Amino acid sequence: MPPMPPPSEPEAANKAARGGDSDAPRQEIVKAAAELFMDLGYRATSIDAIAERMGSTKGRVYHWYRSKAEIYFDVQRSAMRRLTELVEPIAREGGPPQQRIERMARAHVDCLLHDLPMQKVSVQGLETHVITSDSVRHAKAMREIVGLRDAYEALFCEVIDEGIRAGVFVDLPPRLLSKPFFGALNWVTIWYRPRRLQTEDDLQMLGEMLTEFAVRGILKERN
Amino acid sequence: MPPMPPPSEPEAANKAARGGDSDAPRQEIVKAAAELFMDLGYRATSIDAIAERMGSTKGRVYHWYRSKAEIYFDVQRSAMRRLTELVEPIAREGGPPQQRIERMARAHVDCLLHDLPMQKVSVQGLETHVITSDSVRHAKAMREIVGLRDAYEALFCEVIDEGIRAGVFVDLPPRLLSKPFFGALNWVTIWYRPRRLQTEDDLQMLGEMLTEFAVRGILKERN
DNA sequence: GTTTCAACATACCAATCAGTATGCAGCCAA
DNA sequence: TTGGCTGCATACTGATTGGTATGTTGAAAC
């Protein structure tokens, strides 16, 4: 595999953007790691492979991260942050619950499809494979990730609850109803493989189709 | 972990039941392996751990299997065989497509829930993590598993196609429509954790709820 | 110009683990 | 009773890999 050219993105002037923590080199590592986690899984991905994908060596990775698990948790954080940034504004909007949940689902799927590596790692229960190896050491980070996911799913559950009380969604516990709802959407991370000839239009149609399926699943039939 | 007592099942008289291949000790290994694959993932599961779970040692495992990948493929085969045995008869029955697809989905979910370890390993794209390590050596076994899964999914696609032509299901390619359909059902292998206080009734209600959600997703709305 | 330090690269270690080689007990046939 | 064979257990090896310890370099600070 030929070494990748340096990213040469507009990397200027975000040095101390955040608390001095989340940097540009860290994001590059997270991206490379997410791609490998997606293809090989967490265990099978070696730090050397992550470094090689960036055209560097292990030293660089361990300069920015103290362990592989820490990289993994950053992948999770990034994924949840992007989803929340996209979906939360829609959830806070007004309007009928049916339209809001549809727009939220659509944004959710679009994010999955356009950021597949990170989102695939995040969305599947891959975490269990990590915690079991070091259940004690990373308990705090695990709780944080679980908290982020719970808060994100709560956005949907609240809108679903609204729709139930309005009588337009089937009358079941929102927490339970959200499971197959997310299933219909998130399953795309399991079966979908990006093709060469796939256009942006194809992705849009796919997103629309999955969204409509999921919404039909919660809509009460109106005879 | 205390060593498990010997299974002491009715293990008599199935010695040469099949072609002399699939035996009772092999099934015990497959079961132990499936449970560990589910909890830890393929890579993180060591042969020693599989043996320890059976109260034996590595020698026993390697007496019946030549590699870890071979065990993995047997888990897949067993899972697909059970599903197909349950669902195929329903698919071959007569009756309206809506009722048939509902019964098939129900049988599918029930099988997932009652055989979680094997089915979870089978249903998720865990396979990719295996092939990438030895893509050439296990290509044949991989093709077999993929073939089994394709044939199984085709059972659903055919009934869906019937329903589309009858005008009761939404008019989309069955192959595509089946993706979120399976997603709504299969996602249960990701979020569901068996609880101590879970009764058989709870499982039944869960299966019913997921099935109804999935069927609503393909049903054309009748205004 | 030299001190300092961030940002890496290189070399190395210890642990894990798939797979192999070998030992060994019991059973069955001759 | 012996020879062979099945069904394991035990001992061992080579390869991988997470993590550490130690160089090295370029540039800013003074």
Short mmCIF file of C-alpha atoms (C1' of nucleotides) in Angstrom, two decimals:
data_model
loop_
_atom_site.label_atom_id
_atom_site.label_comp_id
_atom_site.label_asym_id
_atom_site.label_seq_id
_atom_site.Cartn_x
_atom_site.Cartn_y
_atom_site.Cartn_z
CA MET A 1 0.00 0.00 0.00
CA PRO A 2 1.56 3.32 -1.05
CA PRO A 3 1.83 5.91 1.68
CA MET A 4 -0.91 8.49 1.53
CA PRO A 5 0.02 12.08 0.76
CA PRO A 6 -0.36 14.49 3.63
CA PRO A 7 -3.91 15.75 3.99
CA SER A 8 -3.08 19.39 3.26
CA GLU A 9 -6.45 20.48 4.50
CA PRO A 10 -6.96 23.98 5.85
CA GLU A 11 -5.29 22.94 9.04
CA ALA A 12 -4.37 26.42 10.16
CA ALA A 13 -5.62 28.19 13.22
CA ASN A 14 -7.52 25.54 15.10
CA LYS A 15 -4.68 24.76 17.41
CA ALA A 16 -6.24 25.94 20.62
CA ALA A 17 -9.76 25.88 19.29
CA ARG A 18 -11.01 23.58 21.99
CA GLY A 19 -9.61 22.99 25.42
CA GLY A 20 -6.34 21.92 23.90
CA ASP A 21 -7.59 18.40 23.54
CA SER A 22 -9.33 17.53 20.29
CA ASP A 23 -6.89 18.47 17.56
CA ALA A 24 -6.44 18.01 13.86
CA PRO A 25 -3.91 15.15 14.10
CA ARG A 26 -6.27 13.39 16.47
CA GLN A 27 -9.06 13.62 13.95
CA GLU A 28 -6.82 12.15 11.28
CA ILE A 29 -6.07 9.22 13.55
CA VAL A 30 -9.74 8.79 14.38
CA LYS A 31 -10.65 8.71 10.71
CA ALA A 32 -8.03 6.12 9.81
CA ALA A 33 -8.94 4.02 12.81
CA ALA A 34 -12.65 4.14 12.03
CA GLU A 35 -12.05 2.84 8.52
CA LEU A 36 -10.02 -0.05 9.82
CA PHE A 37 -12.38 -0.82 12.68
CA MET A 38 -15.18 -0.99 10.14
CA ASP A 39 -13.35 -3.41 7.87
CA LEU A 40 -11.51 -5.58 10.37
CA GLY A 41 -13.14 -5.02 13.73
CA TYR A 42 -11.57 -3.58 16.84
CA ARG A 43 -9.37 -6.47 17.84
CA ALA A 44 -8.02 -7.20 14.40
CA THR A 45 -7.00 -3.60 13.85
CA SER A 46 -3.43 -3.03 14.97
CA ILE A 47 -1.96 0.29 15.90
CA ASP A 48 0.67 -0.29 13.25
CA ALA A 49 -2.06 -0.63 10.63
CA ILE A 50 -3.65 2.63 11.73
CA ALA A 51 -0.29 4.36 11.49
CA GLU A 52 0.50 2.82 8.13
CA ARG A 53 -2.81 4.07 6.77
CA MET A 54 -1.70 7.58 7.64
CA GLY A 55 1.74 7.04 6.12
CA SER A 56 3.44 7.19 9.48
CA THR A 57 4.41 4.91 12.33
CA LYS A 58 3.22 3.85 15.72
CA GLY A 59 5.08 6.66 17.42
CA ARG A 60 2.73 9.23 16.00
CA VAL A 61 -0.35 7.41 17.18
CA TYR A 62 0.92 6.95 20.70
CA HIS A 63 1.97 10.58 20.81
CA TRP A 64 -1.68 11.61 20.57
CA TYR A 65 -3.39 8.68 22.24
CA ARG A 66 -2.44 6.58 25.20
CA SER A 67 -4.17 3.41 24.15
CA LYS A 68 -6.18 1.81 21.37
CA ALA A 69 -9.30 1.94 23.49
CA GLU A 70 -8.95 5.70 23.77
CA ILE A 71 -8.98 6.01 19.99
CA TYR A 72 -12.03 3.80 19.88
CA PHE A 73 -13.89 5.97 22.36
CA ASP A 74 -13.03 9.06 20.33
CA VAL A 75 -14.54 7.40 17.26
CA GLN A 76 -17.70 6.88 19.24
CA ARG A 77 -17.74 10.44 20.54
CA SER A 78 -17.25 11.92 17.08
CA ALA A 79 -19.98 9.79 15.61
CA MET A 80 -22.50 10.67 18.29
CA ARG A 81 -21.60 14.34 18.15
CA ARG A 82 -22.23 14.56 14.41
CA LEU A 83 -25.54 12.77 14.67
CA THR A 84 -26.70 14.93 17.54
CA GLU A 85 -25.65 18.16 15.81
CA LEU A 86 -27.75 17.22 12.80
CA VAL A 87 -30.82 15.81 14.48
CA GLU A 88 -31.27 17.83 17.66
CA PRO A 89 -32.31 21.06 15.87
CA ILE A 90 -34.99 19.17 13.99
CA ALA A 91 -36.28 17.60 17.17
CA ARG A 92 -36.54 21.04 18.79
CA GLU A 93 -38.54 22.46 15.92
CA GLY A 94 -42.29 22.80 16.01
CA GLY A 95 -44.72 21.10 13.72
CA PRO A 96 -46.61 17.81 13.73
CA PRO A 97 -44.69 14.83 15.18
CA GLN A 98 -45.07 12.79 12.03
CA GLN A 99 -43.22 15.31 9.91
CA ARG A 100 -40.57 15.88 12.55
CA ILE A 101 -39.81 12.22 13.11
CA GLU A 102 -39.59 11.76 9.37
CA ARG A 103 -37.08 14.56 8.97
CA MET A 104 -35.09 13.26 11.92
CA ALA A 105 -34.96 9.77 10.48
CA ARG A 106 -33.91 11.14 7.14
CA ALA A 107 -31.09 13.17 8.67
CA HIS A 108 -30.07 10.13 10.66
CA VAL A 109 -29.80 7.87 7.62
CA ASP A 110 -28.07 10.48 5.52
CA CYS A 111 -25.47 10.86 8.23
CA LEU A 112 -24.94 7.12 8.42
CA LEU A 113 -24.48 6.84 4.68
CA HIS A 114 -22.14 9.78 4.30
CA ASP A 115 -20.00 8.88 7.26
CA LEU A 116 -20.17 5.14 7.09
CA PRO A 117 -16.91 4.12 8.82
CA MET A 118 -17.45 6.09 12.00
CA GLN A 119 -21.16 5.49 12.12
CA LYS A 120 -20.89 1.80 11.48
CA VAL A 121 -18.48 1.42 14.34
CA SER A 122 -20.68 3.56 16.53
CA VAL A 123 -24.04 2.09 15.69
CA GLN A 124 -23.27 -1.58 16.11
CA GLY A 125 -22.71 -3.08 19.50
CA LEU A 126 -19.02 -3.28 18.88
CA GLU A 127 -18.46 -1.68 22.24
CA THR A 128 -19.08 -4.91 24.06
CA HIS A 129 -16.00 -6.33 22.44
CA VAL A 130 -13.93 -3.58 23.99
CA ILE A 131 -15.28 -3.35 27.49
CA THR A 132 -15.03 -7.04 28.14
CA SER A 133 -11.28 -6.88 27.77
CA ASP A 134 -10.85 -3.98 30.23
CA SER A 135 -14.18 -3.61 31.92
CA VAL A 136 -12.81 -1.70 34.87
CA ARG A 137 -10.31 0.67 33.31
CA HIS A 138 -12.65 2.12 30.72
CA ALA A 139 -15.86 2.11 32.70
CA LYS A 140 -16.02 5.89 32.81
CA ALA A 141 -15.56 6.34 29.08
CA MET A 142 -18.12 3.62 28.45
CA ARG A 143 -20.67 5.39 30.61
CA GLU A 144 -20.07 8.60 28.72
CA ILE A 145 -20.68 6.94 25.35
CA VAL A 146 -23.77 5.18 26.60
CA GLY A 147 -25.01 8.50 27.96
CA LEU A 148 -24.53 10.20 24.61
CA ARG A 149 -26.40 7.46 22.83
CA ASP A 150 -29.22 7.47 25.37
CA ALA A 151 -29.63 11.21 25.02
CA TYR A 152 -29.67 10.89 21.25
CA GLU A 153 -32.26 8.14 21.24
CA ALA A 154 -34.32 10.14 23.73
CA LEU A 155 -34.70 12.83 21.07
CA PHE A 156 -36.58 10.33 18.94
CA CYS A 157 -38.49 8.83 21.83
CA GLU A 158 -39.86 12.21 22.85
CA VAL A 159 -41.19 12.94 19.39
CA ILE A 160 -42.61 9.44 19.19
CA ASP A 161 -44.31 9.97 22.52
CA GLU A 162 -45.86 13.16 21.21
CA GLY A 163 -47.19 11.30 18.21
CA ILE A 164 -48.63 8.56 20.38
CA ARG A 165 -50.46 11.06 22.56
CA ALA A 166 -51.72 12.79 19.43
CA GLY A 167 -53.10 9.44 18.35
CA VAL A 168 -51.17 9.20 15.09
CA PHE A 169 -48.59 6.60 16.21
CA VAL A 170 -49.28 3.11 17.44
CA ASP A 171 -49.83 2.94 21.18
CA LEU A 172 -46.75 1.23 22.55
CA PRO A 173 -43.96 2.32 24.91
CA PRO A 174 -41.80 4.76 22.90
CA ARG A 175 -38.59 3.19 24.14
CA LEU A 176 -39.73 -0.15 22.75
CA LEU A 177 -41.14 1.24 19.54
CA SER A 178 -37.88 3.01 18.82
CA LYS A 179 -35.99 -0.29 18.64
CA PRO A 180 -37.30 -1.60 15.32
CA PHE A 181 -37.47 2.00 14.12
CA PHE A 182 -33.72 2.36 14.54
CA GLY A 183 -33.28 -1.20 13.34
CA ALA A 184 -34.83 -0.48 9.98
CA LEU A 185 -32.53 2.51 9.59
CA ASN A 186 -29.32 1.33 11.21
CA TRP A 187 -29.32 -2.05 9.50
CA VAL A 188 -28.06 -0.23 6.44
CA THR A 189 -24.65 -0.14 8.09
CA ILE A 190 -24.58 -3.90 7.91
CA TRP A 191 -25.71 -4.65 4.40
CA TYR A 192 -24.72 -1.55 2.49
CA ARG A 193 -21.42 -1.49 0.63
CA PRO A 194 -20.43 1.65 -1.28
CA ARG A 195 -20.28 0.92 -5.00
CA ARG A 196 -18.21 2.68 -7.57
CA LEU A 197 -21.18 3.65 -9.71
CA GLN A 198 -23.29 4.83 -6.81
CA THR A 199 -24.39 8.40 -7.37
CA GLU A 200 -25.57 10.90 -4.81
CA ASP A 201 -29.06 10.42 -6.20
CA ASP A 202 -28.92 6.72 -5.41
CA LEU A 203 -28.04 7.53 -1.82
CA GLN A 204 -30.91 10.00 -1.62
CA MET A 205 -33.40 7.45 -2.88
CA LEU A 206 -32.09 4.87 -0.46
CA GLY A 207 -32.39 7.29 2.42
CA GLU A 208 -35.92 8.18 1.44
CA MET A 209 -36.96 4.56 1.14
CA LEU A 210 -35.58 3.58 4.53
CA THR A 211 -37.11 6.62 6.18
CA GLU A 212 -40.54 5.93 4.76
CA PHE A 213 -40.34 2.32 5.85
CA ALA A 214 -39.46 3.28 9.40
CA VAL A 215 -42.21 5.88 9.62
CA ARG A 216 -44.80 3.45 8.29
CA GLY A 217 -43.74 1.13 11.08
CA ILE A 218 -44.83 3.55 13.79
CA LEU A 219 -47.84 5.08 12.07
CA LYS A 220 -51.21 3.92 13.25
CA GLU A 221 -53.21 2.59 10.34
CA ARG A 222 -56.01 4.95 9.48
CA ASN A 223 -58.85 2.87 8.14
CA MET B 1 -15.10 -20.43 36.37
CA PRO B 2 -16.06 -23.92 37.57
CA PRO B 3 -15.91 -26.60 34.91
CA MET B 4 -19.29 -27.47 33.51
CA PRO B 5 -20.68 -30.91 34.14
CA PRO B 6 -20.79 -33.19 31.12
CA PRO B 7 -23.87 -32.59 28.99
CA SER B 8 -25.35 -36.04 29.49
CA GLU B 9 -27.87 -35.47 26.76
CA PRO B 10 -29.38 -38.36 24.84
CA GLU B 11 -26.22 -38.66 22.87
CA ALA B 12 -26.79 -42.23 21.79
CA ALA B 13 -27.28 -43.44 18.28
CA ASN B 14 -26.56 -40.47 16.13
CA LYS B 15 -23.03 -41.51 15.44
CA ALA B 16 -23.38 -42.10 11.74
CA ALA B 17 -26.54 -40.07 11.40
CA ARG B 18 -25.05 -37.79 8.80
CA GLY B 19 -22.19 -38.42 6.45
CA GLY B 20 -19.94 -39.11 9.41
CA ASP B 21 -19.22 -35.40 9.74
CA SER B 22 -21.52 -33.47 12.01
CA ASP B 23 -21.34 -35.17 15.38
CA ALA B 24 -22.43 -34.57 18.95
CA PRO B 25 -19.04 -33.36 20.23
CA ARG B 26 -18.90 -30.98 17.32
CA GLN B 27 -22.24 -29.49 18.30
CA GLU B 28 -21.04 -28.99 21.84
CA ILE B 29 -18.03 -27.10 20.53
CA VAL B 30 -20.20 -25.03 18.22
CA LYS B 31 -22.47 -24.07 21.09
CA ALA B 32 -19.66 -23.00 23.39
CA ALA B 33 -17.96 -21.12 20.58
CA ALA B 34 -21.15 -19.29 19.60
CA GLU B 35 -21.64 -18.03 23.14
CA LEU B 36 -18.12 -16.70 23.27
CA PHE B 37 -18.23 -15.23 19.78
CA MET B 38 -21.38 -13.39 20.81
CA ASP B 39 -19.83 -11.93 23.95
CA LEU B 40 -16.28 -11.28 22.84
CA GLY B 41 -16.26 -11.37 19.06
CA TYR B 42 -14.42 -13.77 16.82
CA ARG B 43 -10.89 -12.47 17.25
CA ALA B 44 -11.07 -12.08 21.01
CA THR B 45 -12.32 -15.62 21.48
CA SER B 46 -9.44 -18.01 22.03
CA ILE B 47 -9.55 -21.72 21.43
CA ASP B 48 -8.48 -22.16 25.03
CA ALA B 49 -11.52 -20.20 26.16
CA ILE B 50 -13.83 -22.38 24.08
CA ALA B 51 -12.26 -25.50 25.58
CA GLU B 52 -12.42 -24.12 29.10
CA ARG B 53 -16.12 -23.41 28.67
CA MET B 54 -16.61 -27.10 27.94
CA GLY B 55 -14.45 -28.13 30.88
CA SER B 56 -11.77 -29.53 28.64
CA THR B 57 -8.66 -28.38 26.85
CA LYS B 58 -7.50 -27.30 23.45
CA GLY B 59 -6.71 -30.84 22.43
CA ARG B 60 -10.35 -31.75 22.32
CA VAL B 61 -11.25 -28.81 20.11
CA TYR B 62 -8.50 -29.48 17.63
CA HIS B 63 -9.42 -33.14 17.56
CA TRP B 64 -12.77 -32.20 15.98
CA TYR B 65 -11.89 -29.03 14.14
CA ARG B 66 -8.83 -28.06 12.18
CA SER B 67 -9.05 -24.33 12.74
CA LYS B 68 -11.01 -21.62 14.51
CA ALA B 69 -12.45 -20.46 11.22
CA GLU B 70 -13.91 -23.91 10.65
CA ILE B 71 -15.77 -23.68 13.95
CA TYR B 72 -17.03 -20.28 12.97
CA PHE B 73 -18.37 -21.55 9.67
CA ASP B 74 -20.16 -24.37 11.47
CA VAL B 75 -21.84 -21.82 13.73
CA GLN B 76 -23.06 -20.05 10.63
CA ARG B 77 -24.25 -23.27 9.01
CA SER B 78 -26.16 -24.36 12.10
CA ALA B 79 -27.81 -20.98 12.45
CA MET B 80 -28.92 -20.83 8.83
CA ARG B 81 -30.12 -24.42 8.91
CA ARG B 82 -32.37 -23.82 11.92
CA LEU B 83 -33.85 -20.68 10.42
CA THR B 84 -34.50 -22.34 7.10
CA GLU B 85 -36.08 -25.40 8.68
CA LEU B 86 -38.53 -23.19 10.54
CA VAL B 87 -39.37 -20.67 7.86
CA GLU B 88 -39.29 -22.57 4.59
CA PRO B 89 -42.44 -24.63 5.30
CA ILE B 90 -44.37 -21.44 6.02
CA ALA B 91 -43.14 -19.85 2.80
CA ARG B 92 -44.31 -22.88 0.83
CA GLU B 93 -47.79 -22.77 2.29
CA GLY B 94 -50.71 -21.20 0.50
CA GLY B 95 -52.73 -18.26 1.67
CA PRO B 96 -52.51 -14.51 1.24
CA PRO B 97 -48.96 -13.07 1.18
CA GLN B 98 -49.65 -10.72 4.06
CA GLN B 99 -50.43 -13.55 6.45
CA ARG B 100 -47.56 -15.67 5.20
CA ILE B 101 -44.93 -12.96 5.51
CA GLU B 102 -46.21 -12.21 9.00
CA ARG B 103 -45.89 -15.82 10.10
CA MET B 104 -42.45 -16.04 8.54
CA ALA B 105 -41.28 -12.91 10.30
CA ARG B 106 -42.66 -14.21 13.56
CA ALA B 107 -40.88 -17.53 13.22
CA HIS B 108 -37.72 -15.66 12.29
CA VAL B 109 -37.76 -13.46 15.39
CA ASP B 110 -38.69 -16.31 17.69
CA CYS B 111 -35.74 -18.26 16.41
CA LEU B 112 -33.40 -15.31 16.95
CA LEU B 113 -34.60 -14.82 20.51
CA HIS B 114 -34.48 -18.47 21.51
CA ASP B 115 -31.11 -19.13 19.95
CA LEU B 116 -29.47 -15.81 20.52
CA PRO B 117 -25.77 -16.76 20.56
CA MET B 118 -25.72 -18.60 17.24
CA GLN B 119 -28.14 -16.26 15.54
CA LYS B 120 -26.41 -13.13 16.70
CA VAL B 121 -23.15 -14.35 15.30
CA SER B 122 -24.88 -15.38 12.11
CA VAL B 123 -27.04 -12.36 11.54
CA GLN B 124 -24.48 -9.65 11.96
CA GLY B 125 -21.81 -9.06 9.37
CA LEU B 126 -19.24 -10.62 11.62
CA GLU B 127 -18.10 -12.71 8.70
CA THR B 128 -16.19 -9.83 7.19
CA HIS B 129 -13.91 -9.89 10.18
CA VAL B 130 -13.02 -13.46 9.39
CA ILE B 131 -12.57 -13.47 5.65
CA THR B 132 -10.27 -10.49 5.66
CA SER B 133 -7.72 -12.42 7.64
CA ASP B 134 -7.71 -15.43 5.30
CA SER B 135 -9.64 -14.33 2.28
CA VAL B 136 -8.23 -17.01 0.02
CA ARG B 137 -8.21 -20.08 2.23
CA HIS B 138 -11.82 -19.86 3.30
CA ALA B 139 -13.34 -18.51 0.12
CA LYS B 140 -15.27 -21.71 -0.52
CA ALA B 141 -16.81 -21.86 2.94
CA MET B 142 -17.66 -18.19 2.68
CA ARG B 143 -19.47 -18.73 -0.58
CA GLU B 144 -21.46 -21.54 0.96
CA ILE B 145 -22.59 -19.39 3.88
CA VAL B 146 -23.48 -16.50 1.61
CA GLY B 147 -25.43 -18.92 -0.56
CA LEU B 148 -27.40 -20.21 2.40
CA ARG B 149 -28.24 -16.70 3.50
CA ASP B 150 -29.21 -15.64 -0.01
CA ALA B 151 -31.52 -18.61 -0.37
CA TYR B 152 -33.08 -17.85 2.99
CA GLU B 153 -33.67 -14.21 2.20
CA ALA B 154 -35.08 -15.22 -1.17
CA LEU B 155 -37.88 -17.01 0.66
CA PHE B 156 -39.00 -13.67 2.02
CA CYS B 157 -38.39 -11.81 -1.21
CA GLU B 158 -40.63 -14.17 -3.14
CA VAL B 159 -43.53 -13.70 -0.76
CA ILE B 160 -42.96 -9.96 -0.77
CA ASP B 161 -43.00 -10.00 -4.55
CA GLU B 162 -46.32 -11.81 -4.48
CA GLY B 163 -47.75 -9.18 -2.19
CA ILE B 164 -46.51 -6.39 -4.41
CA ARG B 165 -48.14 -7.93 -7.47
CA ALA B 166 -51.31 -8.40 -5.47
CA GLY B 167 -51.20 -4.69 -4.70
CA VAL B 168 -51.07 -5.03 -0.93
CA PHE B 169 -47.37 -4.20 -0.43
CA VAL B 170 -45.61 -1.00 -1.41
CA ASP B 171 -44.29 -1.06 -4.95
CA LEU B 172 -40.51 -1.28 -4.56
CA PRO B 173 -37.91 -3.88 -5.55
CA PRO B 174 -38.40 -6.79 -3.11
CA ARG B 175 -34.68 -7.16 -2.58
CA LEU B 176 -34.51 -3.56 -1.44
CA LEU B 177 -37.68 -3.68 0.60
CA SER B 178 -36.43 -6.70 2.47
CA LYS B 179 -33.48 -4.77 3.89
CA PRO B 180 -35.31 -2.58 6.41
CA PHE B 181 -37.73 -5.44 6.95
CA PHE B 182 -34.91 -7.65 8.21
CA GLY B 183 -33.37 -4.66 9.89
CA ALA B 184 -36.39 -4.08 12.10
CA LEU B 185 -36.30 -7.76 13.10
CA ASN B 186 -32.60 -8.51 13.26
CA TRP B 187 -31.71 -5.39 15.18
CA VAL B 188 -33.02 -7.21 18.23
CA THR B 189 -29.78 -9.18 18.27
CA ILE B 190 -27.96 -5.93 18.93
CA TRP B 191 -30.01 -4.29 21.64
CA TYR B 192 -31.63 -7.24 23.40
CA ARG B 193 -30.02 -8.66 26.51
CA PRO B 194 -31.70 -11.62 28.25
CA ARG B 195 -32.87 -10.59 31.69
CA ARG B 196 -33.34 -12.80 34.68
CA LEU B 197 -37.00 -11.89 35.15
CA GLN B 198 -37.86 -12.23 31.48
CA THR B 199 -40.69 -14.68 31.03
CA GLU B 200 -41.64 -16.57 27.93
CA ASP B 201 -44.65 -14.27 27.65
CA ASP B 202 -42.38 -11.25 27.47
CA LEU B 203 -40.52 -12.85 24.59
CA GLN B 204 -43.78 -13.58 22.82
CA MET B 205 -44.95 -9.99 23.14
CA LEU B 206 -41.62 -8.74 21.91
CA GLY B 207 -41.75 -11.03 18.91
CA GLU B 208 -45.26 -9.94 18.09
CA MET B 209 -44.39 -6.27 18.35
CA LEU B 210 -41.37 -6.53 16.08
CA THR B 211 -43.26 -8.61 13.55
CA GLU B 212 -46.12 -6.14 13.37
CA PHE B 213 -43.72 -3.26 12.96
CA ALA B 214 -41.94 -4.96 10.07
CA VAL B 215 -45.18 -5.89 8.33
CA ARG B 216 -46.53 -2.35 8.64
CA GLY B 217 -43.36 -1.22 6.93
CA ILE B 218 -44.13 -3.11 3.75
CA LEU B 219 -47.91 -2.73 3.76
CA LYS B 220 -49.34 -0.24 1.34
CA GLU B 221 -51.49 2.25 3.21
CA ARG B 222 -55.13 1.73 2.44
CA ASN B 223 -56.80 5.12 2.63
"C1'" DG C 1 23.92 29.83 18.85
"C1'" DT C 2 22.20 27.17 22.24
"C1'" DT C 3 18.46 25.62 24.93
"C1'" DT C 4 14.03 23.64 24.80
"C1'" DC C 5 10.38 21.23 23.45
"C1'" DA C 6 6.83 19.35 20.43
"C1'" DA C 7 6.28 15.85 17.13
"C1'" DC C 8 7.36 12.30 15.69
"C1'" DA C 9 10.49 7.56 14.35
"C1'" DT C 10 12.92 3.39 15.87
"C1'" DA C 11 13.95 -0.39 18.79
"C1'" DC C 12 12.45 -3.30 22.00
"C1'" DC C 13 9.68 -6.21 25.43
"C1'" DA C 14 6.23 -9.15 27.36
"C1'" DA C 15 2.02 -11.28 26.74
"C1'" DT C 16 -1.31 -13.66 24.01
"C1'" DC C 17 -2.62 -17.24 21.05
"C1'" DA C 18 -3.42 -20.32 16.77
"C1'" DG C 19 -1.69 -24.28 15.55
"C1'" DT C 20 1.46 -28.58 16.15
"C1'" DA C 21 3.75 -32.43 18.18
"C1'" DT C 22 3.59 -35.73 21.30
"C1'" DG C 23 1.98 -38.47 25.23
"C1'" DC C 24 -1.43 -41.53 27.11
"C1'" DA C 25 -5.49 -44.00 28.76
"C1'" DG C 26 -9.08 -46.96 27.61
"C1'" DC C 27 -11.44 -50.05 24.52
"C1'" DC C 28 -12.09 -53.46 21.02
"C1'" DA C 29 -10.81 -57.08 17.91
"C1'" DA C 30 -8.00 -61.07 16.92
"C1'" DT D 1 -1.99 -59.91 25.65
"C1'" DT D 2 -1.16 -57.50 22.30
"C1'" DG D 3 -1.66 -54.37 18.72
"C1'" DG D 4 -4.02 -50.60 17.02
"C1'" DC D 5 -7.06 -46.99 17.22
"C1'" DT D 6 -10.08 -43.23 19.10
"C1'" DG D 7 -10.41 -39.38 22.05
"C1'" DC D 8 -8.57 -36.63 24.29
"C1'" DA D 9 -4.54 -33.91 27.51
"C1'" DT D 10 -0.02 -31.69 27.84
"C1'" DA D 11 3.91 -29.29 26.20
"C1'" DC D 12 5.75 -26.37 22.98
"C1'" DT D 13 6.60 -22.85 19.12
"C1'" DG D 14 6.41 -19.04 16.08
"C1'" DA D 15 4.08 -15.07 14.95
"C1'" DT D 16 1.46 -11.10 16.16
"C1'" DT D 17 0.84 -7.04 18.75
"C1'" DG D 18 -0.19 -3.43 22.63
"C1'" DG D 19 2.55 -0.69 24.92
"C1'" DT D 20 7.15 1.50 26.41
"C1'" DA D 21 11.68 3.39 26.21
"C1'" DT D 22 14.68 5.82 23.75
"C1'" DG D 23 16.47 8.30 19.85
"C1'" DT D 24 16.12 12.31 16.37
"C1'" DT D 25 14.88 16.54 14.06
"C1'" DG D 26 13.23 20.95 13.14
"C1'" DA D 27 11.76 25.22 14.81
"C1'" DA D 28 10.57 28.60 18.02
"C1'" DA D 29 12.32 31.26 22.24
"C1'" DC D 30 15.76 34.01 24.26
#
